[in-house]
Coordinates of C-alpha atoms and ligand atoms in Angstrom, one line a residue:
X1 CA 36.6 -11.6 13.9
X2 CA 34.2 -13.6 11.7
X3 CA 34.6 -13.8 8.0
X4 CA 31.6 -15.0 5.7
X5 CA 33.2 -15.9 2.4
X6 CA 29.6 -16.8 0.8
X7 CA 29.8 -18.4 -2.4
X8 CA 27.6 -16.2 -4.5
X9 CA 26.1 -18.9 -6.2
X10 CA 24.4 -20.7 -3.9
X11 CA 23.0 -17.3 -2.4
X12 CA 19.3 -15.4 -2.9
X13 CA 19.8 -12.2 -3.5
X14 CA 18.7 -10.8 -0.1
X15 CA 21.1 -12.5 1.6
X16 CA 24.1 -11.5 -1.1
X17 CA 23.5 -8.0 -0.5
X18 CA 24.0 -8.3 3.4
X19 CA 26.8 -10.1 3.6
X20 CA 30.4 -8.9 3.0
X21 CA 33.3 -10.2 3.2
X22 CA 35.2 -8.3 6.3
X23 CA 39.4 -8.4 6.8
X24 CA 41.5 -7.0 9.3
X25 CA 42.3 -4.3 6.9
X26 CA 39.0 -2.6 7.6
X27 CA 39.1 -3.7 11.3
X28 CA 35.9 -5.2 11.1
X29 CA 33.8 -2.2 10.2
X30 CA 30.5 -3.5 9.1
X31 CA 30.2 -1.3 6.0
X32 CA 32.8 -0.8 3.4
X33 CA 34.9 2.4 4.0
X34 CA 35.0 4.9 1.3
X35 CA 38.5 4.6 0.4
X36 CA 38.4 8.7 -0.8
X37 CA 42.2 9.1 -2.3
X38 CA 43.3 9.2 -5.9
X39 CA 46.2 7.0 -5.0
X40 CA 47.8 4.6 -3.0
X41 CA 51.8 4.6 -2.2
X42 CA 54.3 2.0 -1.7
X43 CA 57.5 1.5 0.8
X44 CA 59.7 0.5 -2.4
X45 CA 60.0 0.5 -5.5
X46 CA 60.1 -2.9 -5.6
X47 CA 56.3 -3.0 -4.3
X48 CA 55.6 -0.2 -6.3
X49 CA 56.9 -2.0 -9.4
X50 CA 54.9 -5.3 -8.4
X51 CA 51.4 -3.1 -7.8
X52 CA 52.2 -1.6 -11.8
X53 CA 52.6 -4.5 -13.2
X54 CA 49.6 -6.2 -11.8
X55 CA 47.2 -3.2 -13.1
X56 CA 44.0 -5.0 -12.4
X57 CA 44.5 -7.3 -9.0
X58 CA 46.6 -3.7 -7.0
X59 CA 45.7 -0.7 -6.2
X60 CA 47.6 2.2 -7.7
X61 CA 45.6 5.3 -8.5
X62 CA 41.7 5.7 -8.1
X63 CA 40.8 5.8 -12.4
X64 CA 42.1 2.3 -12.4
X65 CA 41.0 0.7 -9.3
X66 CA 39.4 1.8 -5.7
X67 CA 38.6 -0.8 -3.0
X68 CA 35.1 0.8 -2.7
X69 CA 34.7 0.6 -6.0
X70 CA 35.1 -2.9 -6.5
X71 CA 33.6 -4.2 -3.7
X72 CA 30.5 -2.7 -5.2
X73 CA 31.8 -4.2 -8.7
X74 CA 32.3 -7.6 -6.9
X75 CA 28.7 -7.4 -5.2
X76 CA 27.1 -6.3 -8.7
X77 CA 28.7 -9.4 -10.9
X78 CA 27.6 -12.0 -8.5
X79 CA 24.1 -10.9 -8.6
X80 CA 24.4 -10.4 -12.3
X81 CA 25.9 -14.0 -12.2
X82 CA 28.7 -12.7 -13.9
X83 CA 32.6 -13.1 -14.1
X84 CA 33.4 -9.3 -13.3
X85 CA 32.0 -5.9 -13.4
X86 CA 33.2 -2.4 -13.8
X87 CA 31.1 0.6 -12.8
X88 CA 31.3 4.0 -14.5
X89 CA 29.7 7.4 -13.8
X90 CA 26.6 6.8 -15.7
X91 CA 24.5 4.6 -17.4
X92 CA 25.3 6.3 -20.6
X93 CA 29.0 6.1 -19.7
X94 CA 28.5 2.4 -18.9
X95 CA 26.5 1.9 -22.1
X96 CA 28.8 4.1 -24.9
X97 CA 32.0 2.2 -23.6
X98 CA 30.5 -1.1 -23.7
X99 CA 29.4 -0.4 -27.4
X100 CA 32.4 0.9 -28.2
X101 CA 34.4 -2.3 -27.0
X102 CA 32.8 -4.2 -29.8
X103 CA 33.3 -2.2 -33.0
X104 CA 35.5 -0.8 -35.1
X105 CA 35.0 1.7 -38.6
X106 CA 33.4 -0.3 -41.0
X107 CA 31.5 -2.6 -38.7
X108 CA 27.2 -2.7 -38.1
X109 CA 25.5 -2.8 -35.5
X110 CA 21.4 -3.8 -34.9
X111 CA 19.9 -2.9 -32.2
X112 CA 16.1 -3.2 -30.6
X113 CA 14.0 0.4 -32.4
X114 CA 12.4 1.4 -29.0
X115 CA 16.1 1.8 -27.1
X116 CA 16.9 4.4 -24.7
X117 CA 17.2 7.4 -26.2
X118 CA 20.2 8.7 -25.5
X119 CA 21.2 5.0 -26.4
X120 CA 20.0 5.0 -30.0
X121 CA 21.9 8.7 -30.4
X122 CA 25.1 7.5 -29.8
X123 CA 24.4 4.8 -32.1
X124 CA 22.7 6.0 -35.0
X125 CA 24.3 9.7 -34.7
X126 CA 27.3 9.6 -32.9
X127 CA 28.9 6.4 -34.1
X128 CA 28.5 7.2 -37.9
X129 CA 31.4 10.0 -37.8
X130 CA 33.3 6.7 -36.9
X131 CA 32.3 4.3 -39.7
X132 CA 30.2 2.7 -37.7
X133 CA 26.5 1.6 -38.9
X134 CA 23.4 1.0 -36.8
X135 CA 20.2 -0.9 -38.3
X136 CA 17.2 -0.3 -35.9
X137 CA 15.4 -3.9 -35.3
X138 CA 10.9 -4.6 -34.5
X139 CA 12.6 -5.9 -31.0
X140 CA 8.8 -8.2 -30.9
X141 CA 10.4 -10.3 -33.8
X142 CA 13.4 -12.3 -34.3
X143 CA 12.9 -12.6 -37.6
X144 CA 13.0 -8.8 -37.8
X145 CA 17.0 -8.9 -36.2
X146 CA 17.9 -12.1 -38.0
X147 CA 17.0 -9.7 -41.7
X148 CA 18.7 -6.6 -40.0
X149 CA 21.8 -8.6 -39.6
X150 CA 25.0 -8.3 -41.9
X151 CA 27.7 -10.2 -42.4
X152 CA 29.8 -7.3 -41.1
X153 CA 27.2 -7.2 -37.8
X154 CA 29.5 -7.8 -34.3
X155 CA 27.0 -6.3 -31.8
X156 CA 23.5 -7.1 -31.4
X157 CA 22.1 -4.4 -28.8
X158 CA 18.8 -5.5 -26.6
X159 CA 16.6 -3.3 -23.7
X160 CA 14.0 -6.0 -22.4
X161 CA 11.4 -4.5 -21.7
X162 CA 11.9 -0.7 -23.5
X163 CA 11.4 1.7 -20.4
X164 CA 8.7 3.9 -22.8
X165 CA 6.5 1.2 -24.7
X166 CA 7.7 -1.9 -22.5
X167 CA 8.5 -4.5 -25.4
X168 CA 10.0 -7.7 -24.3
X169 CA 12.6 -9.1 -26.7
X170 CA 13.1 -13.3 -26.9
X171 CA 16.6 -12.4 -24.9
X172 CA 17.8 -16.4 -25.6
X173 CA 16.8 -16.3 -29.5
X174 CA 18.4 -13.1 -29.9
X175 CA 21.5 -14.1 -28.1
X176 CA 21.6 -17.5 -30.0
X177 CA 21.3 -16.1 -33.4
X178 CA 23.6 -13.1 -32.5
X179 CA 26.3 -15.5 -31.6
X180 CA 26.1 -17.6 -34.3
X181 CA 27.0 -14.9 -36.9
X182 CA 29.7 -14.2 -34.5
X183 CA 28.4 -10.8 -33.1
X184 CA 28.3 -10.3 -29.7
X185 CA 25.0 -9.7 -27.9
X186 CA 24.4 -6.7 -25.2
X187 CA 21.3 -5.9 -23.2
X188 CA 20.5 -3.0 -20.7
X189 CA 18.8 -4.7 -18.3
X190 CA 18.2 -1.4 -15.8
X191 CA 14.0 -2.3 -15.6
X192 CA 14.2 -5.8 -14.5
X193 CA 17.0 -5.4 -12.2
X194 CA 19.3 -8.6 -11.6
X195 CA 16.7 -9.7 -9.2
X196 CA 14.1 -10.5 -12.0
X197 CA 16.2 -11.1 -15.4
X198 CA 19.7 -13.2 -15.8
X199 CA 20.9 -11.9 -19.4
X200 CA 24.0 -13.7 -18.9
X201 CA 22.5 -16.8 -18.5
X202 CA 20.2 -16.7 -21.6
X203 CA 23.0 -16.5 -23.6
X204 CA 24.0 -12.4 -23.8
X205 CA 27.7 -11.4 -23.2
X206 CA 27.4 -7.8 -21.9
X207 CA 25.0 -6.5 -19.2
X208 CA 24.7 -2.9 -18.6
X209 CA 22.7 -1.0 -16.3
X210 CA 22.0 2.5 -15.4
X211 CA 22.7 2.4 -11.9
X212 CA 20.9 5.7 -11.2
X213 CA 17.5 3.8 -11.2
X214 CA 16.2 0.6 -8.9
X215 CA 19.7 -0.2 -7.7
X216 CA 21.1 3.0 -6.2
X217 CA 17.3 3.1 -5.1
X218 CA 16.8 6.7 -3.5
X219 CA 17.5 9.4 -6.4
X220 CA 20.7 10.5 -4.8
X221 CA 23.5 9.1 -7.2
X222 CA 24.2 8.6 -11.2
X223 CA 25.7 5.6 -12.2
X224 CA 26.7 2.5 -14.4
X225 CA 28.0 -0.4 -14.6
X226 CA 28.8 -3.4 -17.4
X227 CA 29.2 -7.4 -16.5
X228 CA 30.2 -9.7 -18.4
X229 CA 32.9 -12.6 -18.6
X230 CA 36.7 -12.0 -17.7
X231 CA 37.7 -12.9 -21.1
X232 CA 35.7 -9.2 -22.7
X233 CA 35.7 -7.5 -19.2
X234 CA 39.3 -6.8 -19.5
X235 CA 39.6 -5.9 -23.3
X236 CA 37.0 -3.4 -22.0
X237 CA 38.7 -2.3 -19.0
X238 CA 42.1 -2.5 -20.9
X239 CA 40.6 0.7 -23.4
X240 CA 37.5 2.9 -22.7
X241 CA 37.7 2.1 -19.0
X242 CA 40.9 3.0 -18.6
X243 CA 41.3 5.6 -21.8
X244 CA 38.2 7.4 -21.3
X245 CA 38.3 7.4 -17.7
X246 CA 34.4 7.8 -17.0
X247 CA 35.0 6.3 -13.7
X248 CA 32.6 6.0 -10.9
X249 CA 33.6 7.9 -7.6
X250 CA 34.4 6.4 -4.4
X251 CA 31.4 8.7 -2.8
X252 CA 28.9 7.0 -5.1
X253 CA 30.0 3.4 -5.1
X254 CA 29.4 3.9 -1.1
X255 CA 25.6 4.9 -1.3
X256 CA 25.1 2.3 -4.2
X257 CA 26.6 -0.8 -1.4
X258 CA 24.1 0.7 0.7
X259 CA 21.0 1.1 -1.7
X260 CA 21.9 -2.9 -3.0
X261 CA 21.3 -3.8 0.4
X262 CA 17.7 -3.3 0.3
X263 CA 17.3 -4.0 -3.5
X264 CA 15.7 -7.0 -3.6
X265 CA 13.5 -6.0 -0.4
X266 CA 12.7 -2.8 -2.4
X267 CA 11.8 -4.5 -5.7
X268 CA 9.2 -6.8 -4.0
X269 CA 7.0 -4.0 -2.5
X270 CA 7.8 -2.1 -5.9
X271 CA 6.5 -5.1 -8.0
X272 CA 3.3 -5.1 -5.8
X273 CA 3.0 -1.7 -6.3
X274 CA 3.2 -1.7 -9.8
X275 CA 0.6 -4.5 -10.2
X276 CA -1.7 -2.6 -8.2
X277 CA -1.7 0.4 -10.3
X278 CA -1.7 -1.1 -13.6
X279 CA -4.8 -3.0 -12.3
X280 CA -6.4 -0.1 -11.4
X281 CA -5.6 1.6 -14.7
X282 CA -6.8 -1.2 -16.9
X283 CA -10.6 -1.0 -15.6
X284 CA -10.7 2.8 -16.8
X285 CA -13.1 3.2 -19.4
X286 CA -10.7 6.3 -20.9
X287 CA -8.1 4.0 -20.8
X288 CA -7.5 1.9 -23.9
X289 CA -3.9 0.3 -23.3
X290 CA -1.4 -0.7 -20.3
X291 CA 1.8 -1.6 -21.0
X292 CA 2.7 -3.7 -18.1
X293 CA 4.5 -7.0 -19.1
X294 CA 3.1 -8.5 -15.9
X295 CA -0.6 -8.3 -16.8
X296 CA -1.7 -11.3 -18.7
X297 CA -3.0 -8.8 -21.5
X298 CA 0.3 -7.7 -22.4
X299 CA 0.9 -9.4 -25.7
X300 CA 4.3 -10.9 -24.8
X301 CA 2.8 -12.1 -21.4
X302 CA 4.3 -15.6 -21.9
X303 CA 7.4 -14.5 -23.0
X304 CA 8.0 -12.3 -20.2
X305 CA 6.9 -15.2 -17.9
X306 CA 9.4 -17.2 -19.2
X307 CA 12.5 -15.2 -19.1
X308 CA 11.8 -12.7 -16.2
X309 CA 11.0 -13.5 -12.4
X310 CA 9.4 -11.0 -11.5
X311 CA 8.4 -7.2 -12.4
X312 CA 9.5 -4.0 -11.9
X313 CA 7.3 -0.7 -11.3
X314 CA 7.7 1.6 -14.2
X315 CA 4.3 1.3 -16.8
X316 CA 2.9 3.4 -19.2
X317 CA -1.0 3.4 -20.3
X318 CA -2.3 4.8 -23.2
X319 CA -5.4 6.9 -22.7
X320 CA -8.1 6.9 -25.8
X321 CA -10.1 10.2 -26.6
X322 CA -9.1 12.6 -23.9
X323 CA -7.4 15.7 -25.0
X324 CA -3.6 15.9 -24.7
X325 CA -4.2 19.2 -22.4
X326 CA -6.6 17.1 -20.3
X327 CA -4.4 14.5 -19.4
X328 CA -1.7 17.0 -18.3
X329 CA -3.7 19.2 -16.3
X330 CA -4.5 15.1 -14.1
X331 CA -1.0 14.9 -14.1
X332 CA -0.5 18.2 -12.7
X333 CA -3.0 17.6 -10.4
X334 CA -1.7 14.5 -8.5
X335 CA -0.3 14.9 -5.4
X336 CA 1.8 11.9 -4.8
X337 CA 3.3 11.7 -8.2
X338 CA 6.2 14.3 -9.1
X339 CA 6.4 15.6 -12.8
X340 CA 10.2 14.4 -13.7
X341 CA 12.6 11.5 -15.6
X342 CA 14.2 8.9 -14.4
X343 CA 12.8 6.2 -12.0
X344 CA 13.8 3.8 -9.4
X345 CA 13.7 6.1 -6.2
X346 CA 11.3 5.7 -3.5
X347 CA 9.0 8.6 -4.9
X348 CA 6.0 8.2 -7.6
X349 CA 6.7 10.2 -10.5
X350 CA 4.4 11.1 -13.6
X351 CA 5.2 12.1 -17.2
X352 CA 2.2 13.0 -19.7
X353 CA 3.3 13.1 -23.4
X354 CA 4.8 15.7 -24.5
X355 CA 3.5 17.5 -27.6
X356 CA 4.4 16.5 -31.0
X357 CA 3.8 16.1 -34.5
X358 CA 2.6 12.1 -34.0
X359 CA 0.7 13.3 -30.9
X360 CA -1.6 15.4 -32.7
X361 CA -2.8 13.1 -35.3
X362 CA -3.2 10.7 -32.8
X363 CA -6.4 9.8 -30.8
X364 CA -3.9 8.1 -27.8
X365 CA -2.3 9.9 -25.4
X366 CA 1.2 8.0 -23.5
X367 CA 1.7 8.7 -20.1
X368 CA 4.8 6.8 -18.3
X369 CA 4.3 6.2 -14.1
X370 CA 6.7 5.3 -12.0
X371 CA 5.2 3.7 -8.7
X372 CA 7.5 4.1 -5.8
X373 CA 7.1 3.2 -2.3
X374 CA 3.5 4.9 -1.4
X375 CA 0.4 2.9 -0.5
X376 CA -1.0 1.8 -3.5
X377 CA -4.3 2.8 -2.1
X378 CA -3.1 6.1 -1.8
X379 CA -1.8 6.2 -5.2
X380 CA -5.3 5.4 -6.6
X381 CA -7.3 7.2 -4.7
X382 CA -4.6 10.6 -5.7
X383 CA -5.6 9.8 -9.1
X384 CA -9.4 8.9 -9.2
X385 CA -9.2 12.9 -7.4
X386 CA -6.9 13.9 -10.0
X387 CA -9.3 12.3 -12.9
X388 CA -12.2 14.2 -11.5
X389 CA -10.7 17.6 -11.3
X390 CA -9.1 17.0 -14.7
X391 CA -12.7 16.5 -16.0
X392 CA -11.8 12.9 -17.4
X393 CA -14.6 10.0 -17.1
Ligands
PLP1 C1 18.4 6.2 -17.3 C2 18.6 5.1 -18.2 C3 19.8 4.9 -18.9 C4 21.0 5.9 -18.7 O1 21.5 6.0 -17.4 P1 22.2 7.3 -16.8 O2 22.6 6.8 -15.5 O3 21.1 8.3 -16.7 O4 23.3 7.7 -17.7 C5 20.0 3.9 -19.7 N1 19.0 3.0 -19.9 C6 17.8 3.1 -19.3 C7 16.8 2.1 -19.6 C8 17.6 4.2 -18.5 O5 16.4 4.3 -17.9

């Protein structure tokens, strides 16, 4: 039987994500099997003994290690360029063990102020019953983290771009300062996707992604993973991975190998996409604001050009005198886009602000698209309808 042993390195992404390595142990099969068992047995104790005392290479028992698992953890570090990953049942899971690798009571964080949500709970809420302290940094300036650091600051925590207002942080400055006050620097990179940003090689130490998005692809799995060097990998694995055991199932580490085969196919019809729409949006008369780090009117255009290769599909616009109740009654009007979170499936999806305290005193309203797979023709021509029918010229 043939066996491809690529060296990741000298691969494109494409070509990584359809290659595996094959053995005689899965007689050839062409996909990985899902290896569904908690554990794995031995002949002797001998063997058994040997397997124990090599935790990370043997398998033993499923919250440890899983073949399926880690051939999906092998496939994600060498497109992350990294030394190894570990996956977990969320992004969030990913996320809040990674943090939690790099602190202890009495140490301070700083971390980029337009974070994921859920993110920026665990850290300014969450960690403080632990004696931990967060400072909330203008992610658009370095000067802003290099005054937000401390002498007790060991993690610097980057999103670049933000998934709401799309903020690009200089990922190399960050990184460089970060690491030398000795803090180490972490970034959820879930927007760009490895395809189109390489934390690891700007400098950053820790790479987390919600998996749920672009790379599982089709909206049918929650997930998350962290990458990073051997050396903070297994202090990582050594604790929360193993002591909080938010592990990622065999089930789901088979549908993300087979939504990373068409990631980097996916992400080029999604870029397209995306530039197509935020084209369309930025010729609106109603509309006063697109952020899209892609569109040369972004005002971190050069900065994104520099450090990404490319752009994903998720954009918000900001629309300038139209009634919050207007916009949602377009939103709910468009046929293509659903009403919902989360992003990186095949399908459009639409949220309209919701309505709040800031939102009323202000003349913008924020509405987040996700452009999936559609036509982009399509897509426009659902919402000049939609804009019509809303009333909004
Ligand atoms: C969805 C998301 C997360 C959290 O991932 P889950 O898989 O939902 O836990 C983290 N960061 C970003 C940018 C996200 O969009």
């Amino acid at each position: 039987m043939k066996k491809i042993q690529p060296n990741p390195a000298s691969l494109d992404p494409q070509t990584l994500v359809v290659h595996d390595e094959h053995d005689e142990v899965h007689y050839g099969a062409v996909t990985m099997p899902t290896y569904q068992n908690s554990l794995f047995t031995f002949p002797t104790h001998a063997e058994f003994d040997a397997a124990m005392d090599d935790g990370r290479g043997r398998f033993v028992y499923t919250r440890g290690n899983n073949p399926t698992v880690r051939a999906l953890e092998q496939r994600l570090a060498a497109l992350e360029g990294g030394e190894r990953a570990r996956c977990f049942a969320s992004g969030m899971a990913a996320i809040s063990s990674a943090i939690l690798s790099t602190v202890r009571a009495g140490d301070h964080i700083v971390c980029v102020d337009q974070v994921y949500g859920p993110a920026k709970q665990f850290m300014s809420t969450y960690l403080k019953r632990f004696g931990v302290e967060t400072t909330f940094f203008d992610g658009t300036s370095v000067d802003s983290l290099r005054n937000a650091m401390r002498p007790n600051t060991t993690t610097v925590y980057l999103e670049s771009p933000t998934s709401m207002s799309f903020e690009l942080q200089d990922i190399e400055a960050c990184a460089r300062l970060a690491r030398s006050r000795g803090a180490v620097t972490m970034i959820d990179n879930t927007w760009a996707t490895p395809c189109y940003q390489s934390p690891l090689a700007l400098g950053v130490d820790l790479v987390v992604h919600s998996l749920t998005k672009y790379i599982g692809g089709h909206s049918d799995v929650v997930a998350g993973v962290v990458v990073g060097s051997e050396e903070r990998m297994e202090r990582l694995n050594a604790d929360e991975f193993m002591l909080l055991g938010g592990i990622m199932t065999p089930q789901s580490a088979a549908l993300l190998l087979r939504g990373l085969r068409t990631l980097p196919l996916r992400m080029e019809k999604l870029q397209a996409n995306g530039f197509a729409i935020a084209r369309y949006l930025e010729q609106l008369p109603f509309v006063a604001k697109v952020n899209h780090p892609g569109l040369d009117t972004h005002p971190q255009h050069e900065l994104g050009r520099r450090q990404m290769t490319g752009y994903s599909s998720l954009l918000s616009f900001e629309t300038k005198g139209v009634p919050l109740e207007q916009m949602r009654r377009w939103g709910d009007a468009l046929a293509y886009f659903r009403i919902g979170v989360s992003w990186g499936g095949y399908e459009s999806l639409v949220i309209v602000s919701r309505q709040n305290e800031a939102q009323k005193e202000s003349a913008f309203v924020r509405t987040r698209l996700y452009i999936g797979l559609e036509e982009p023709a399509l897509l426009i021509e659902d919402m000049e309808r939609a804009f019509r029918e809303a009333g909004i010229h």
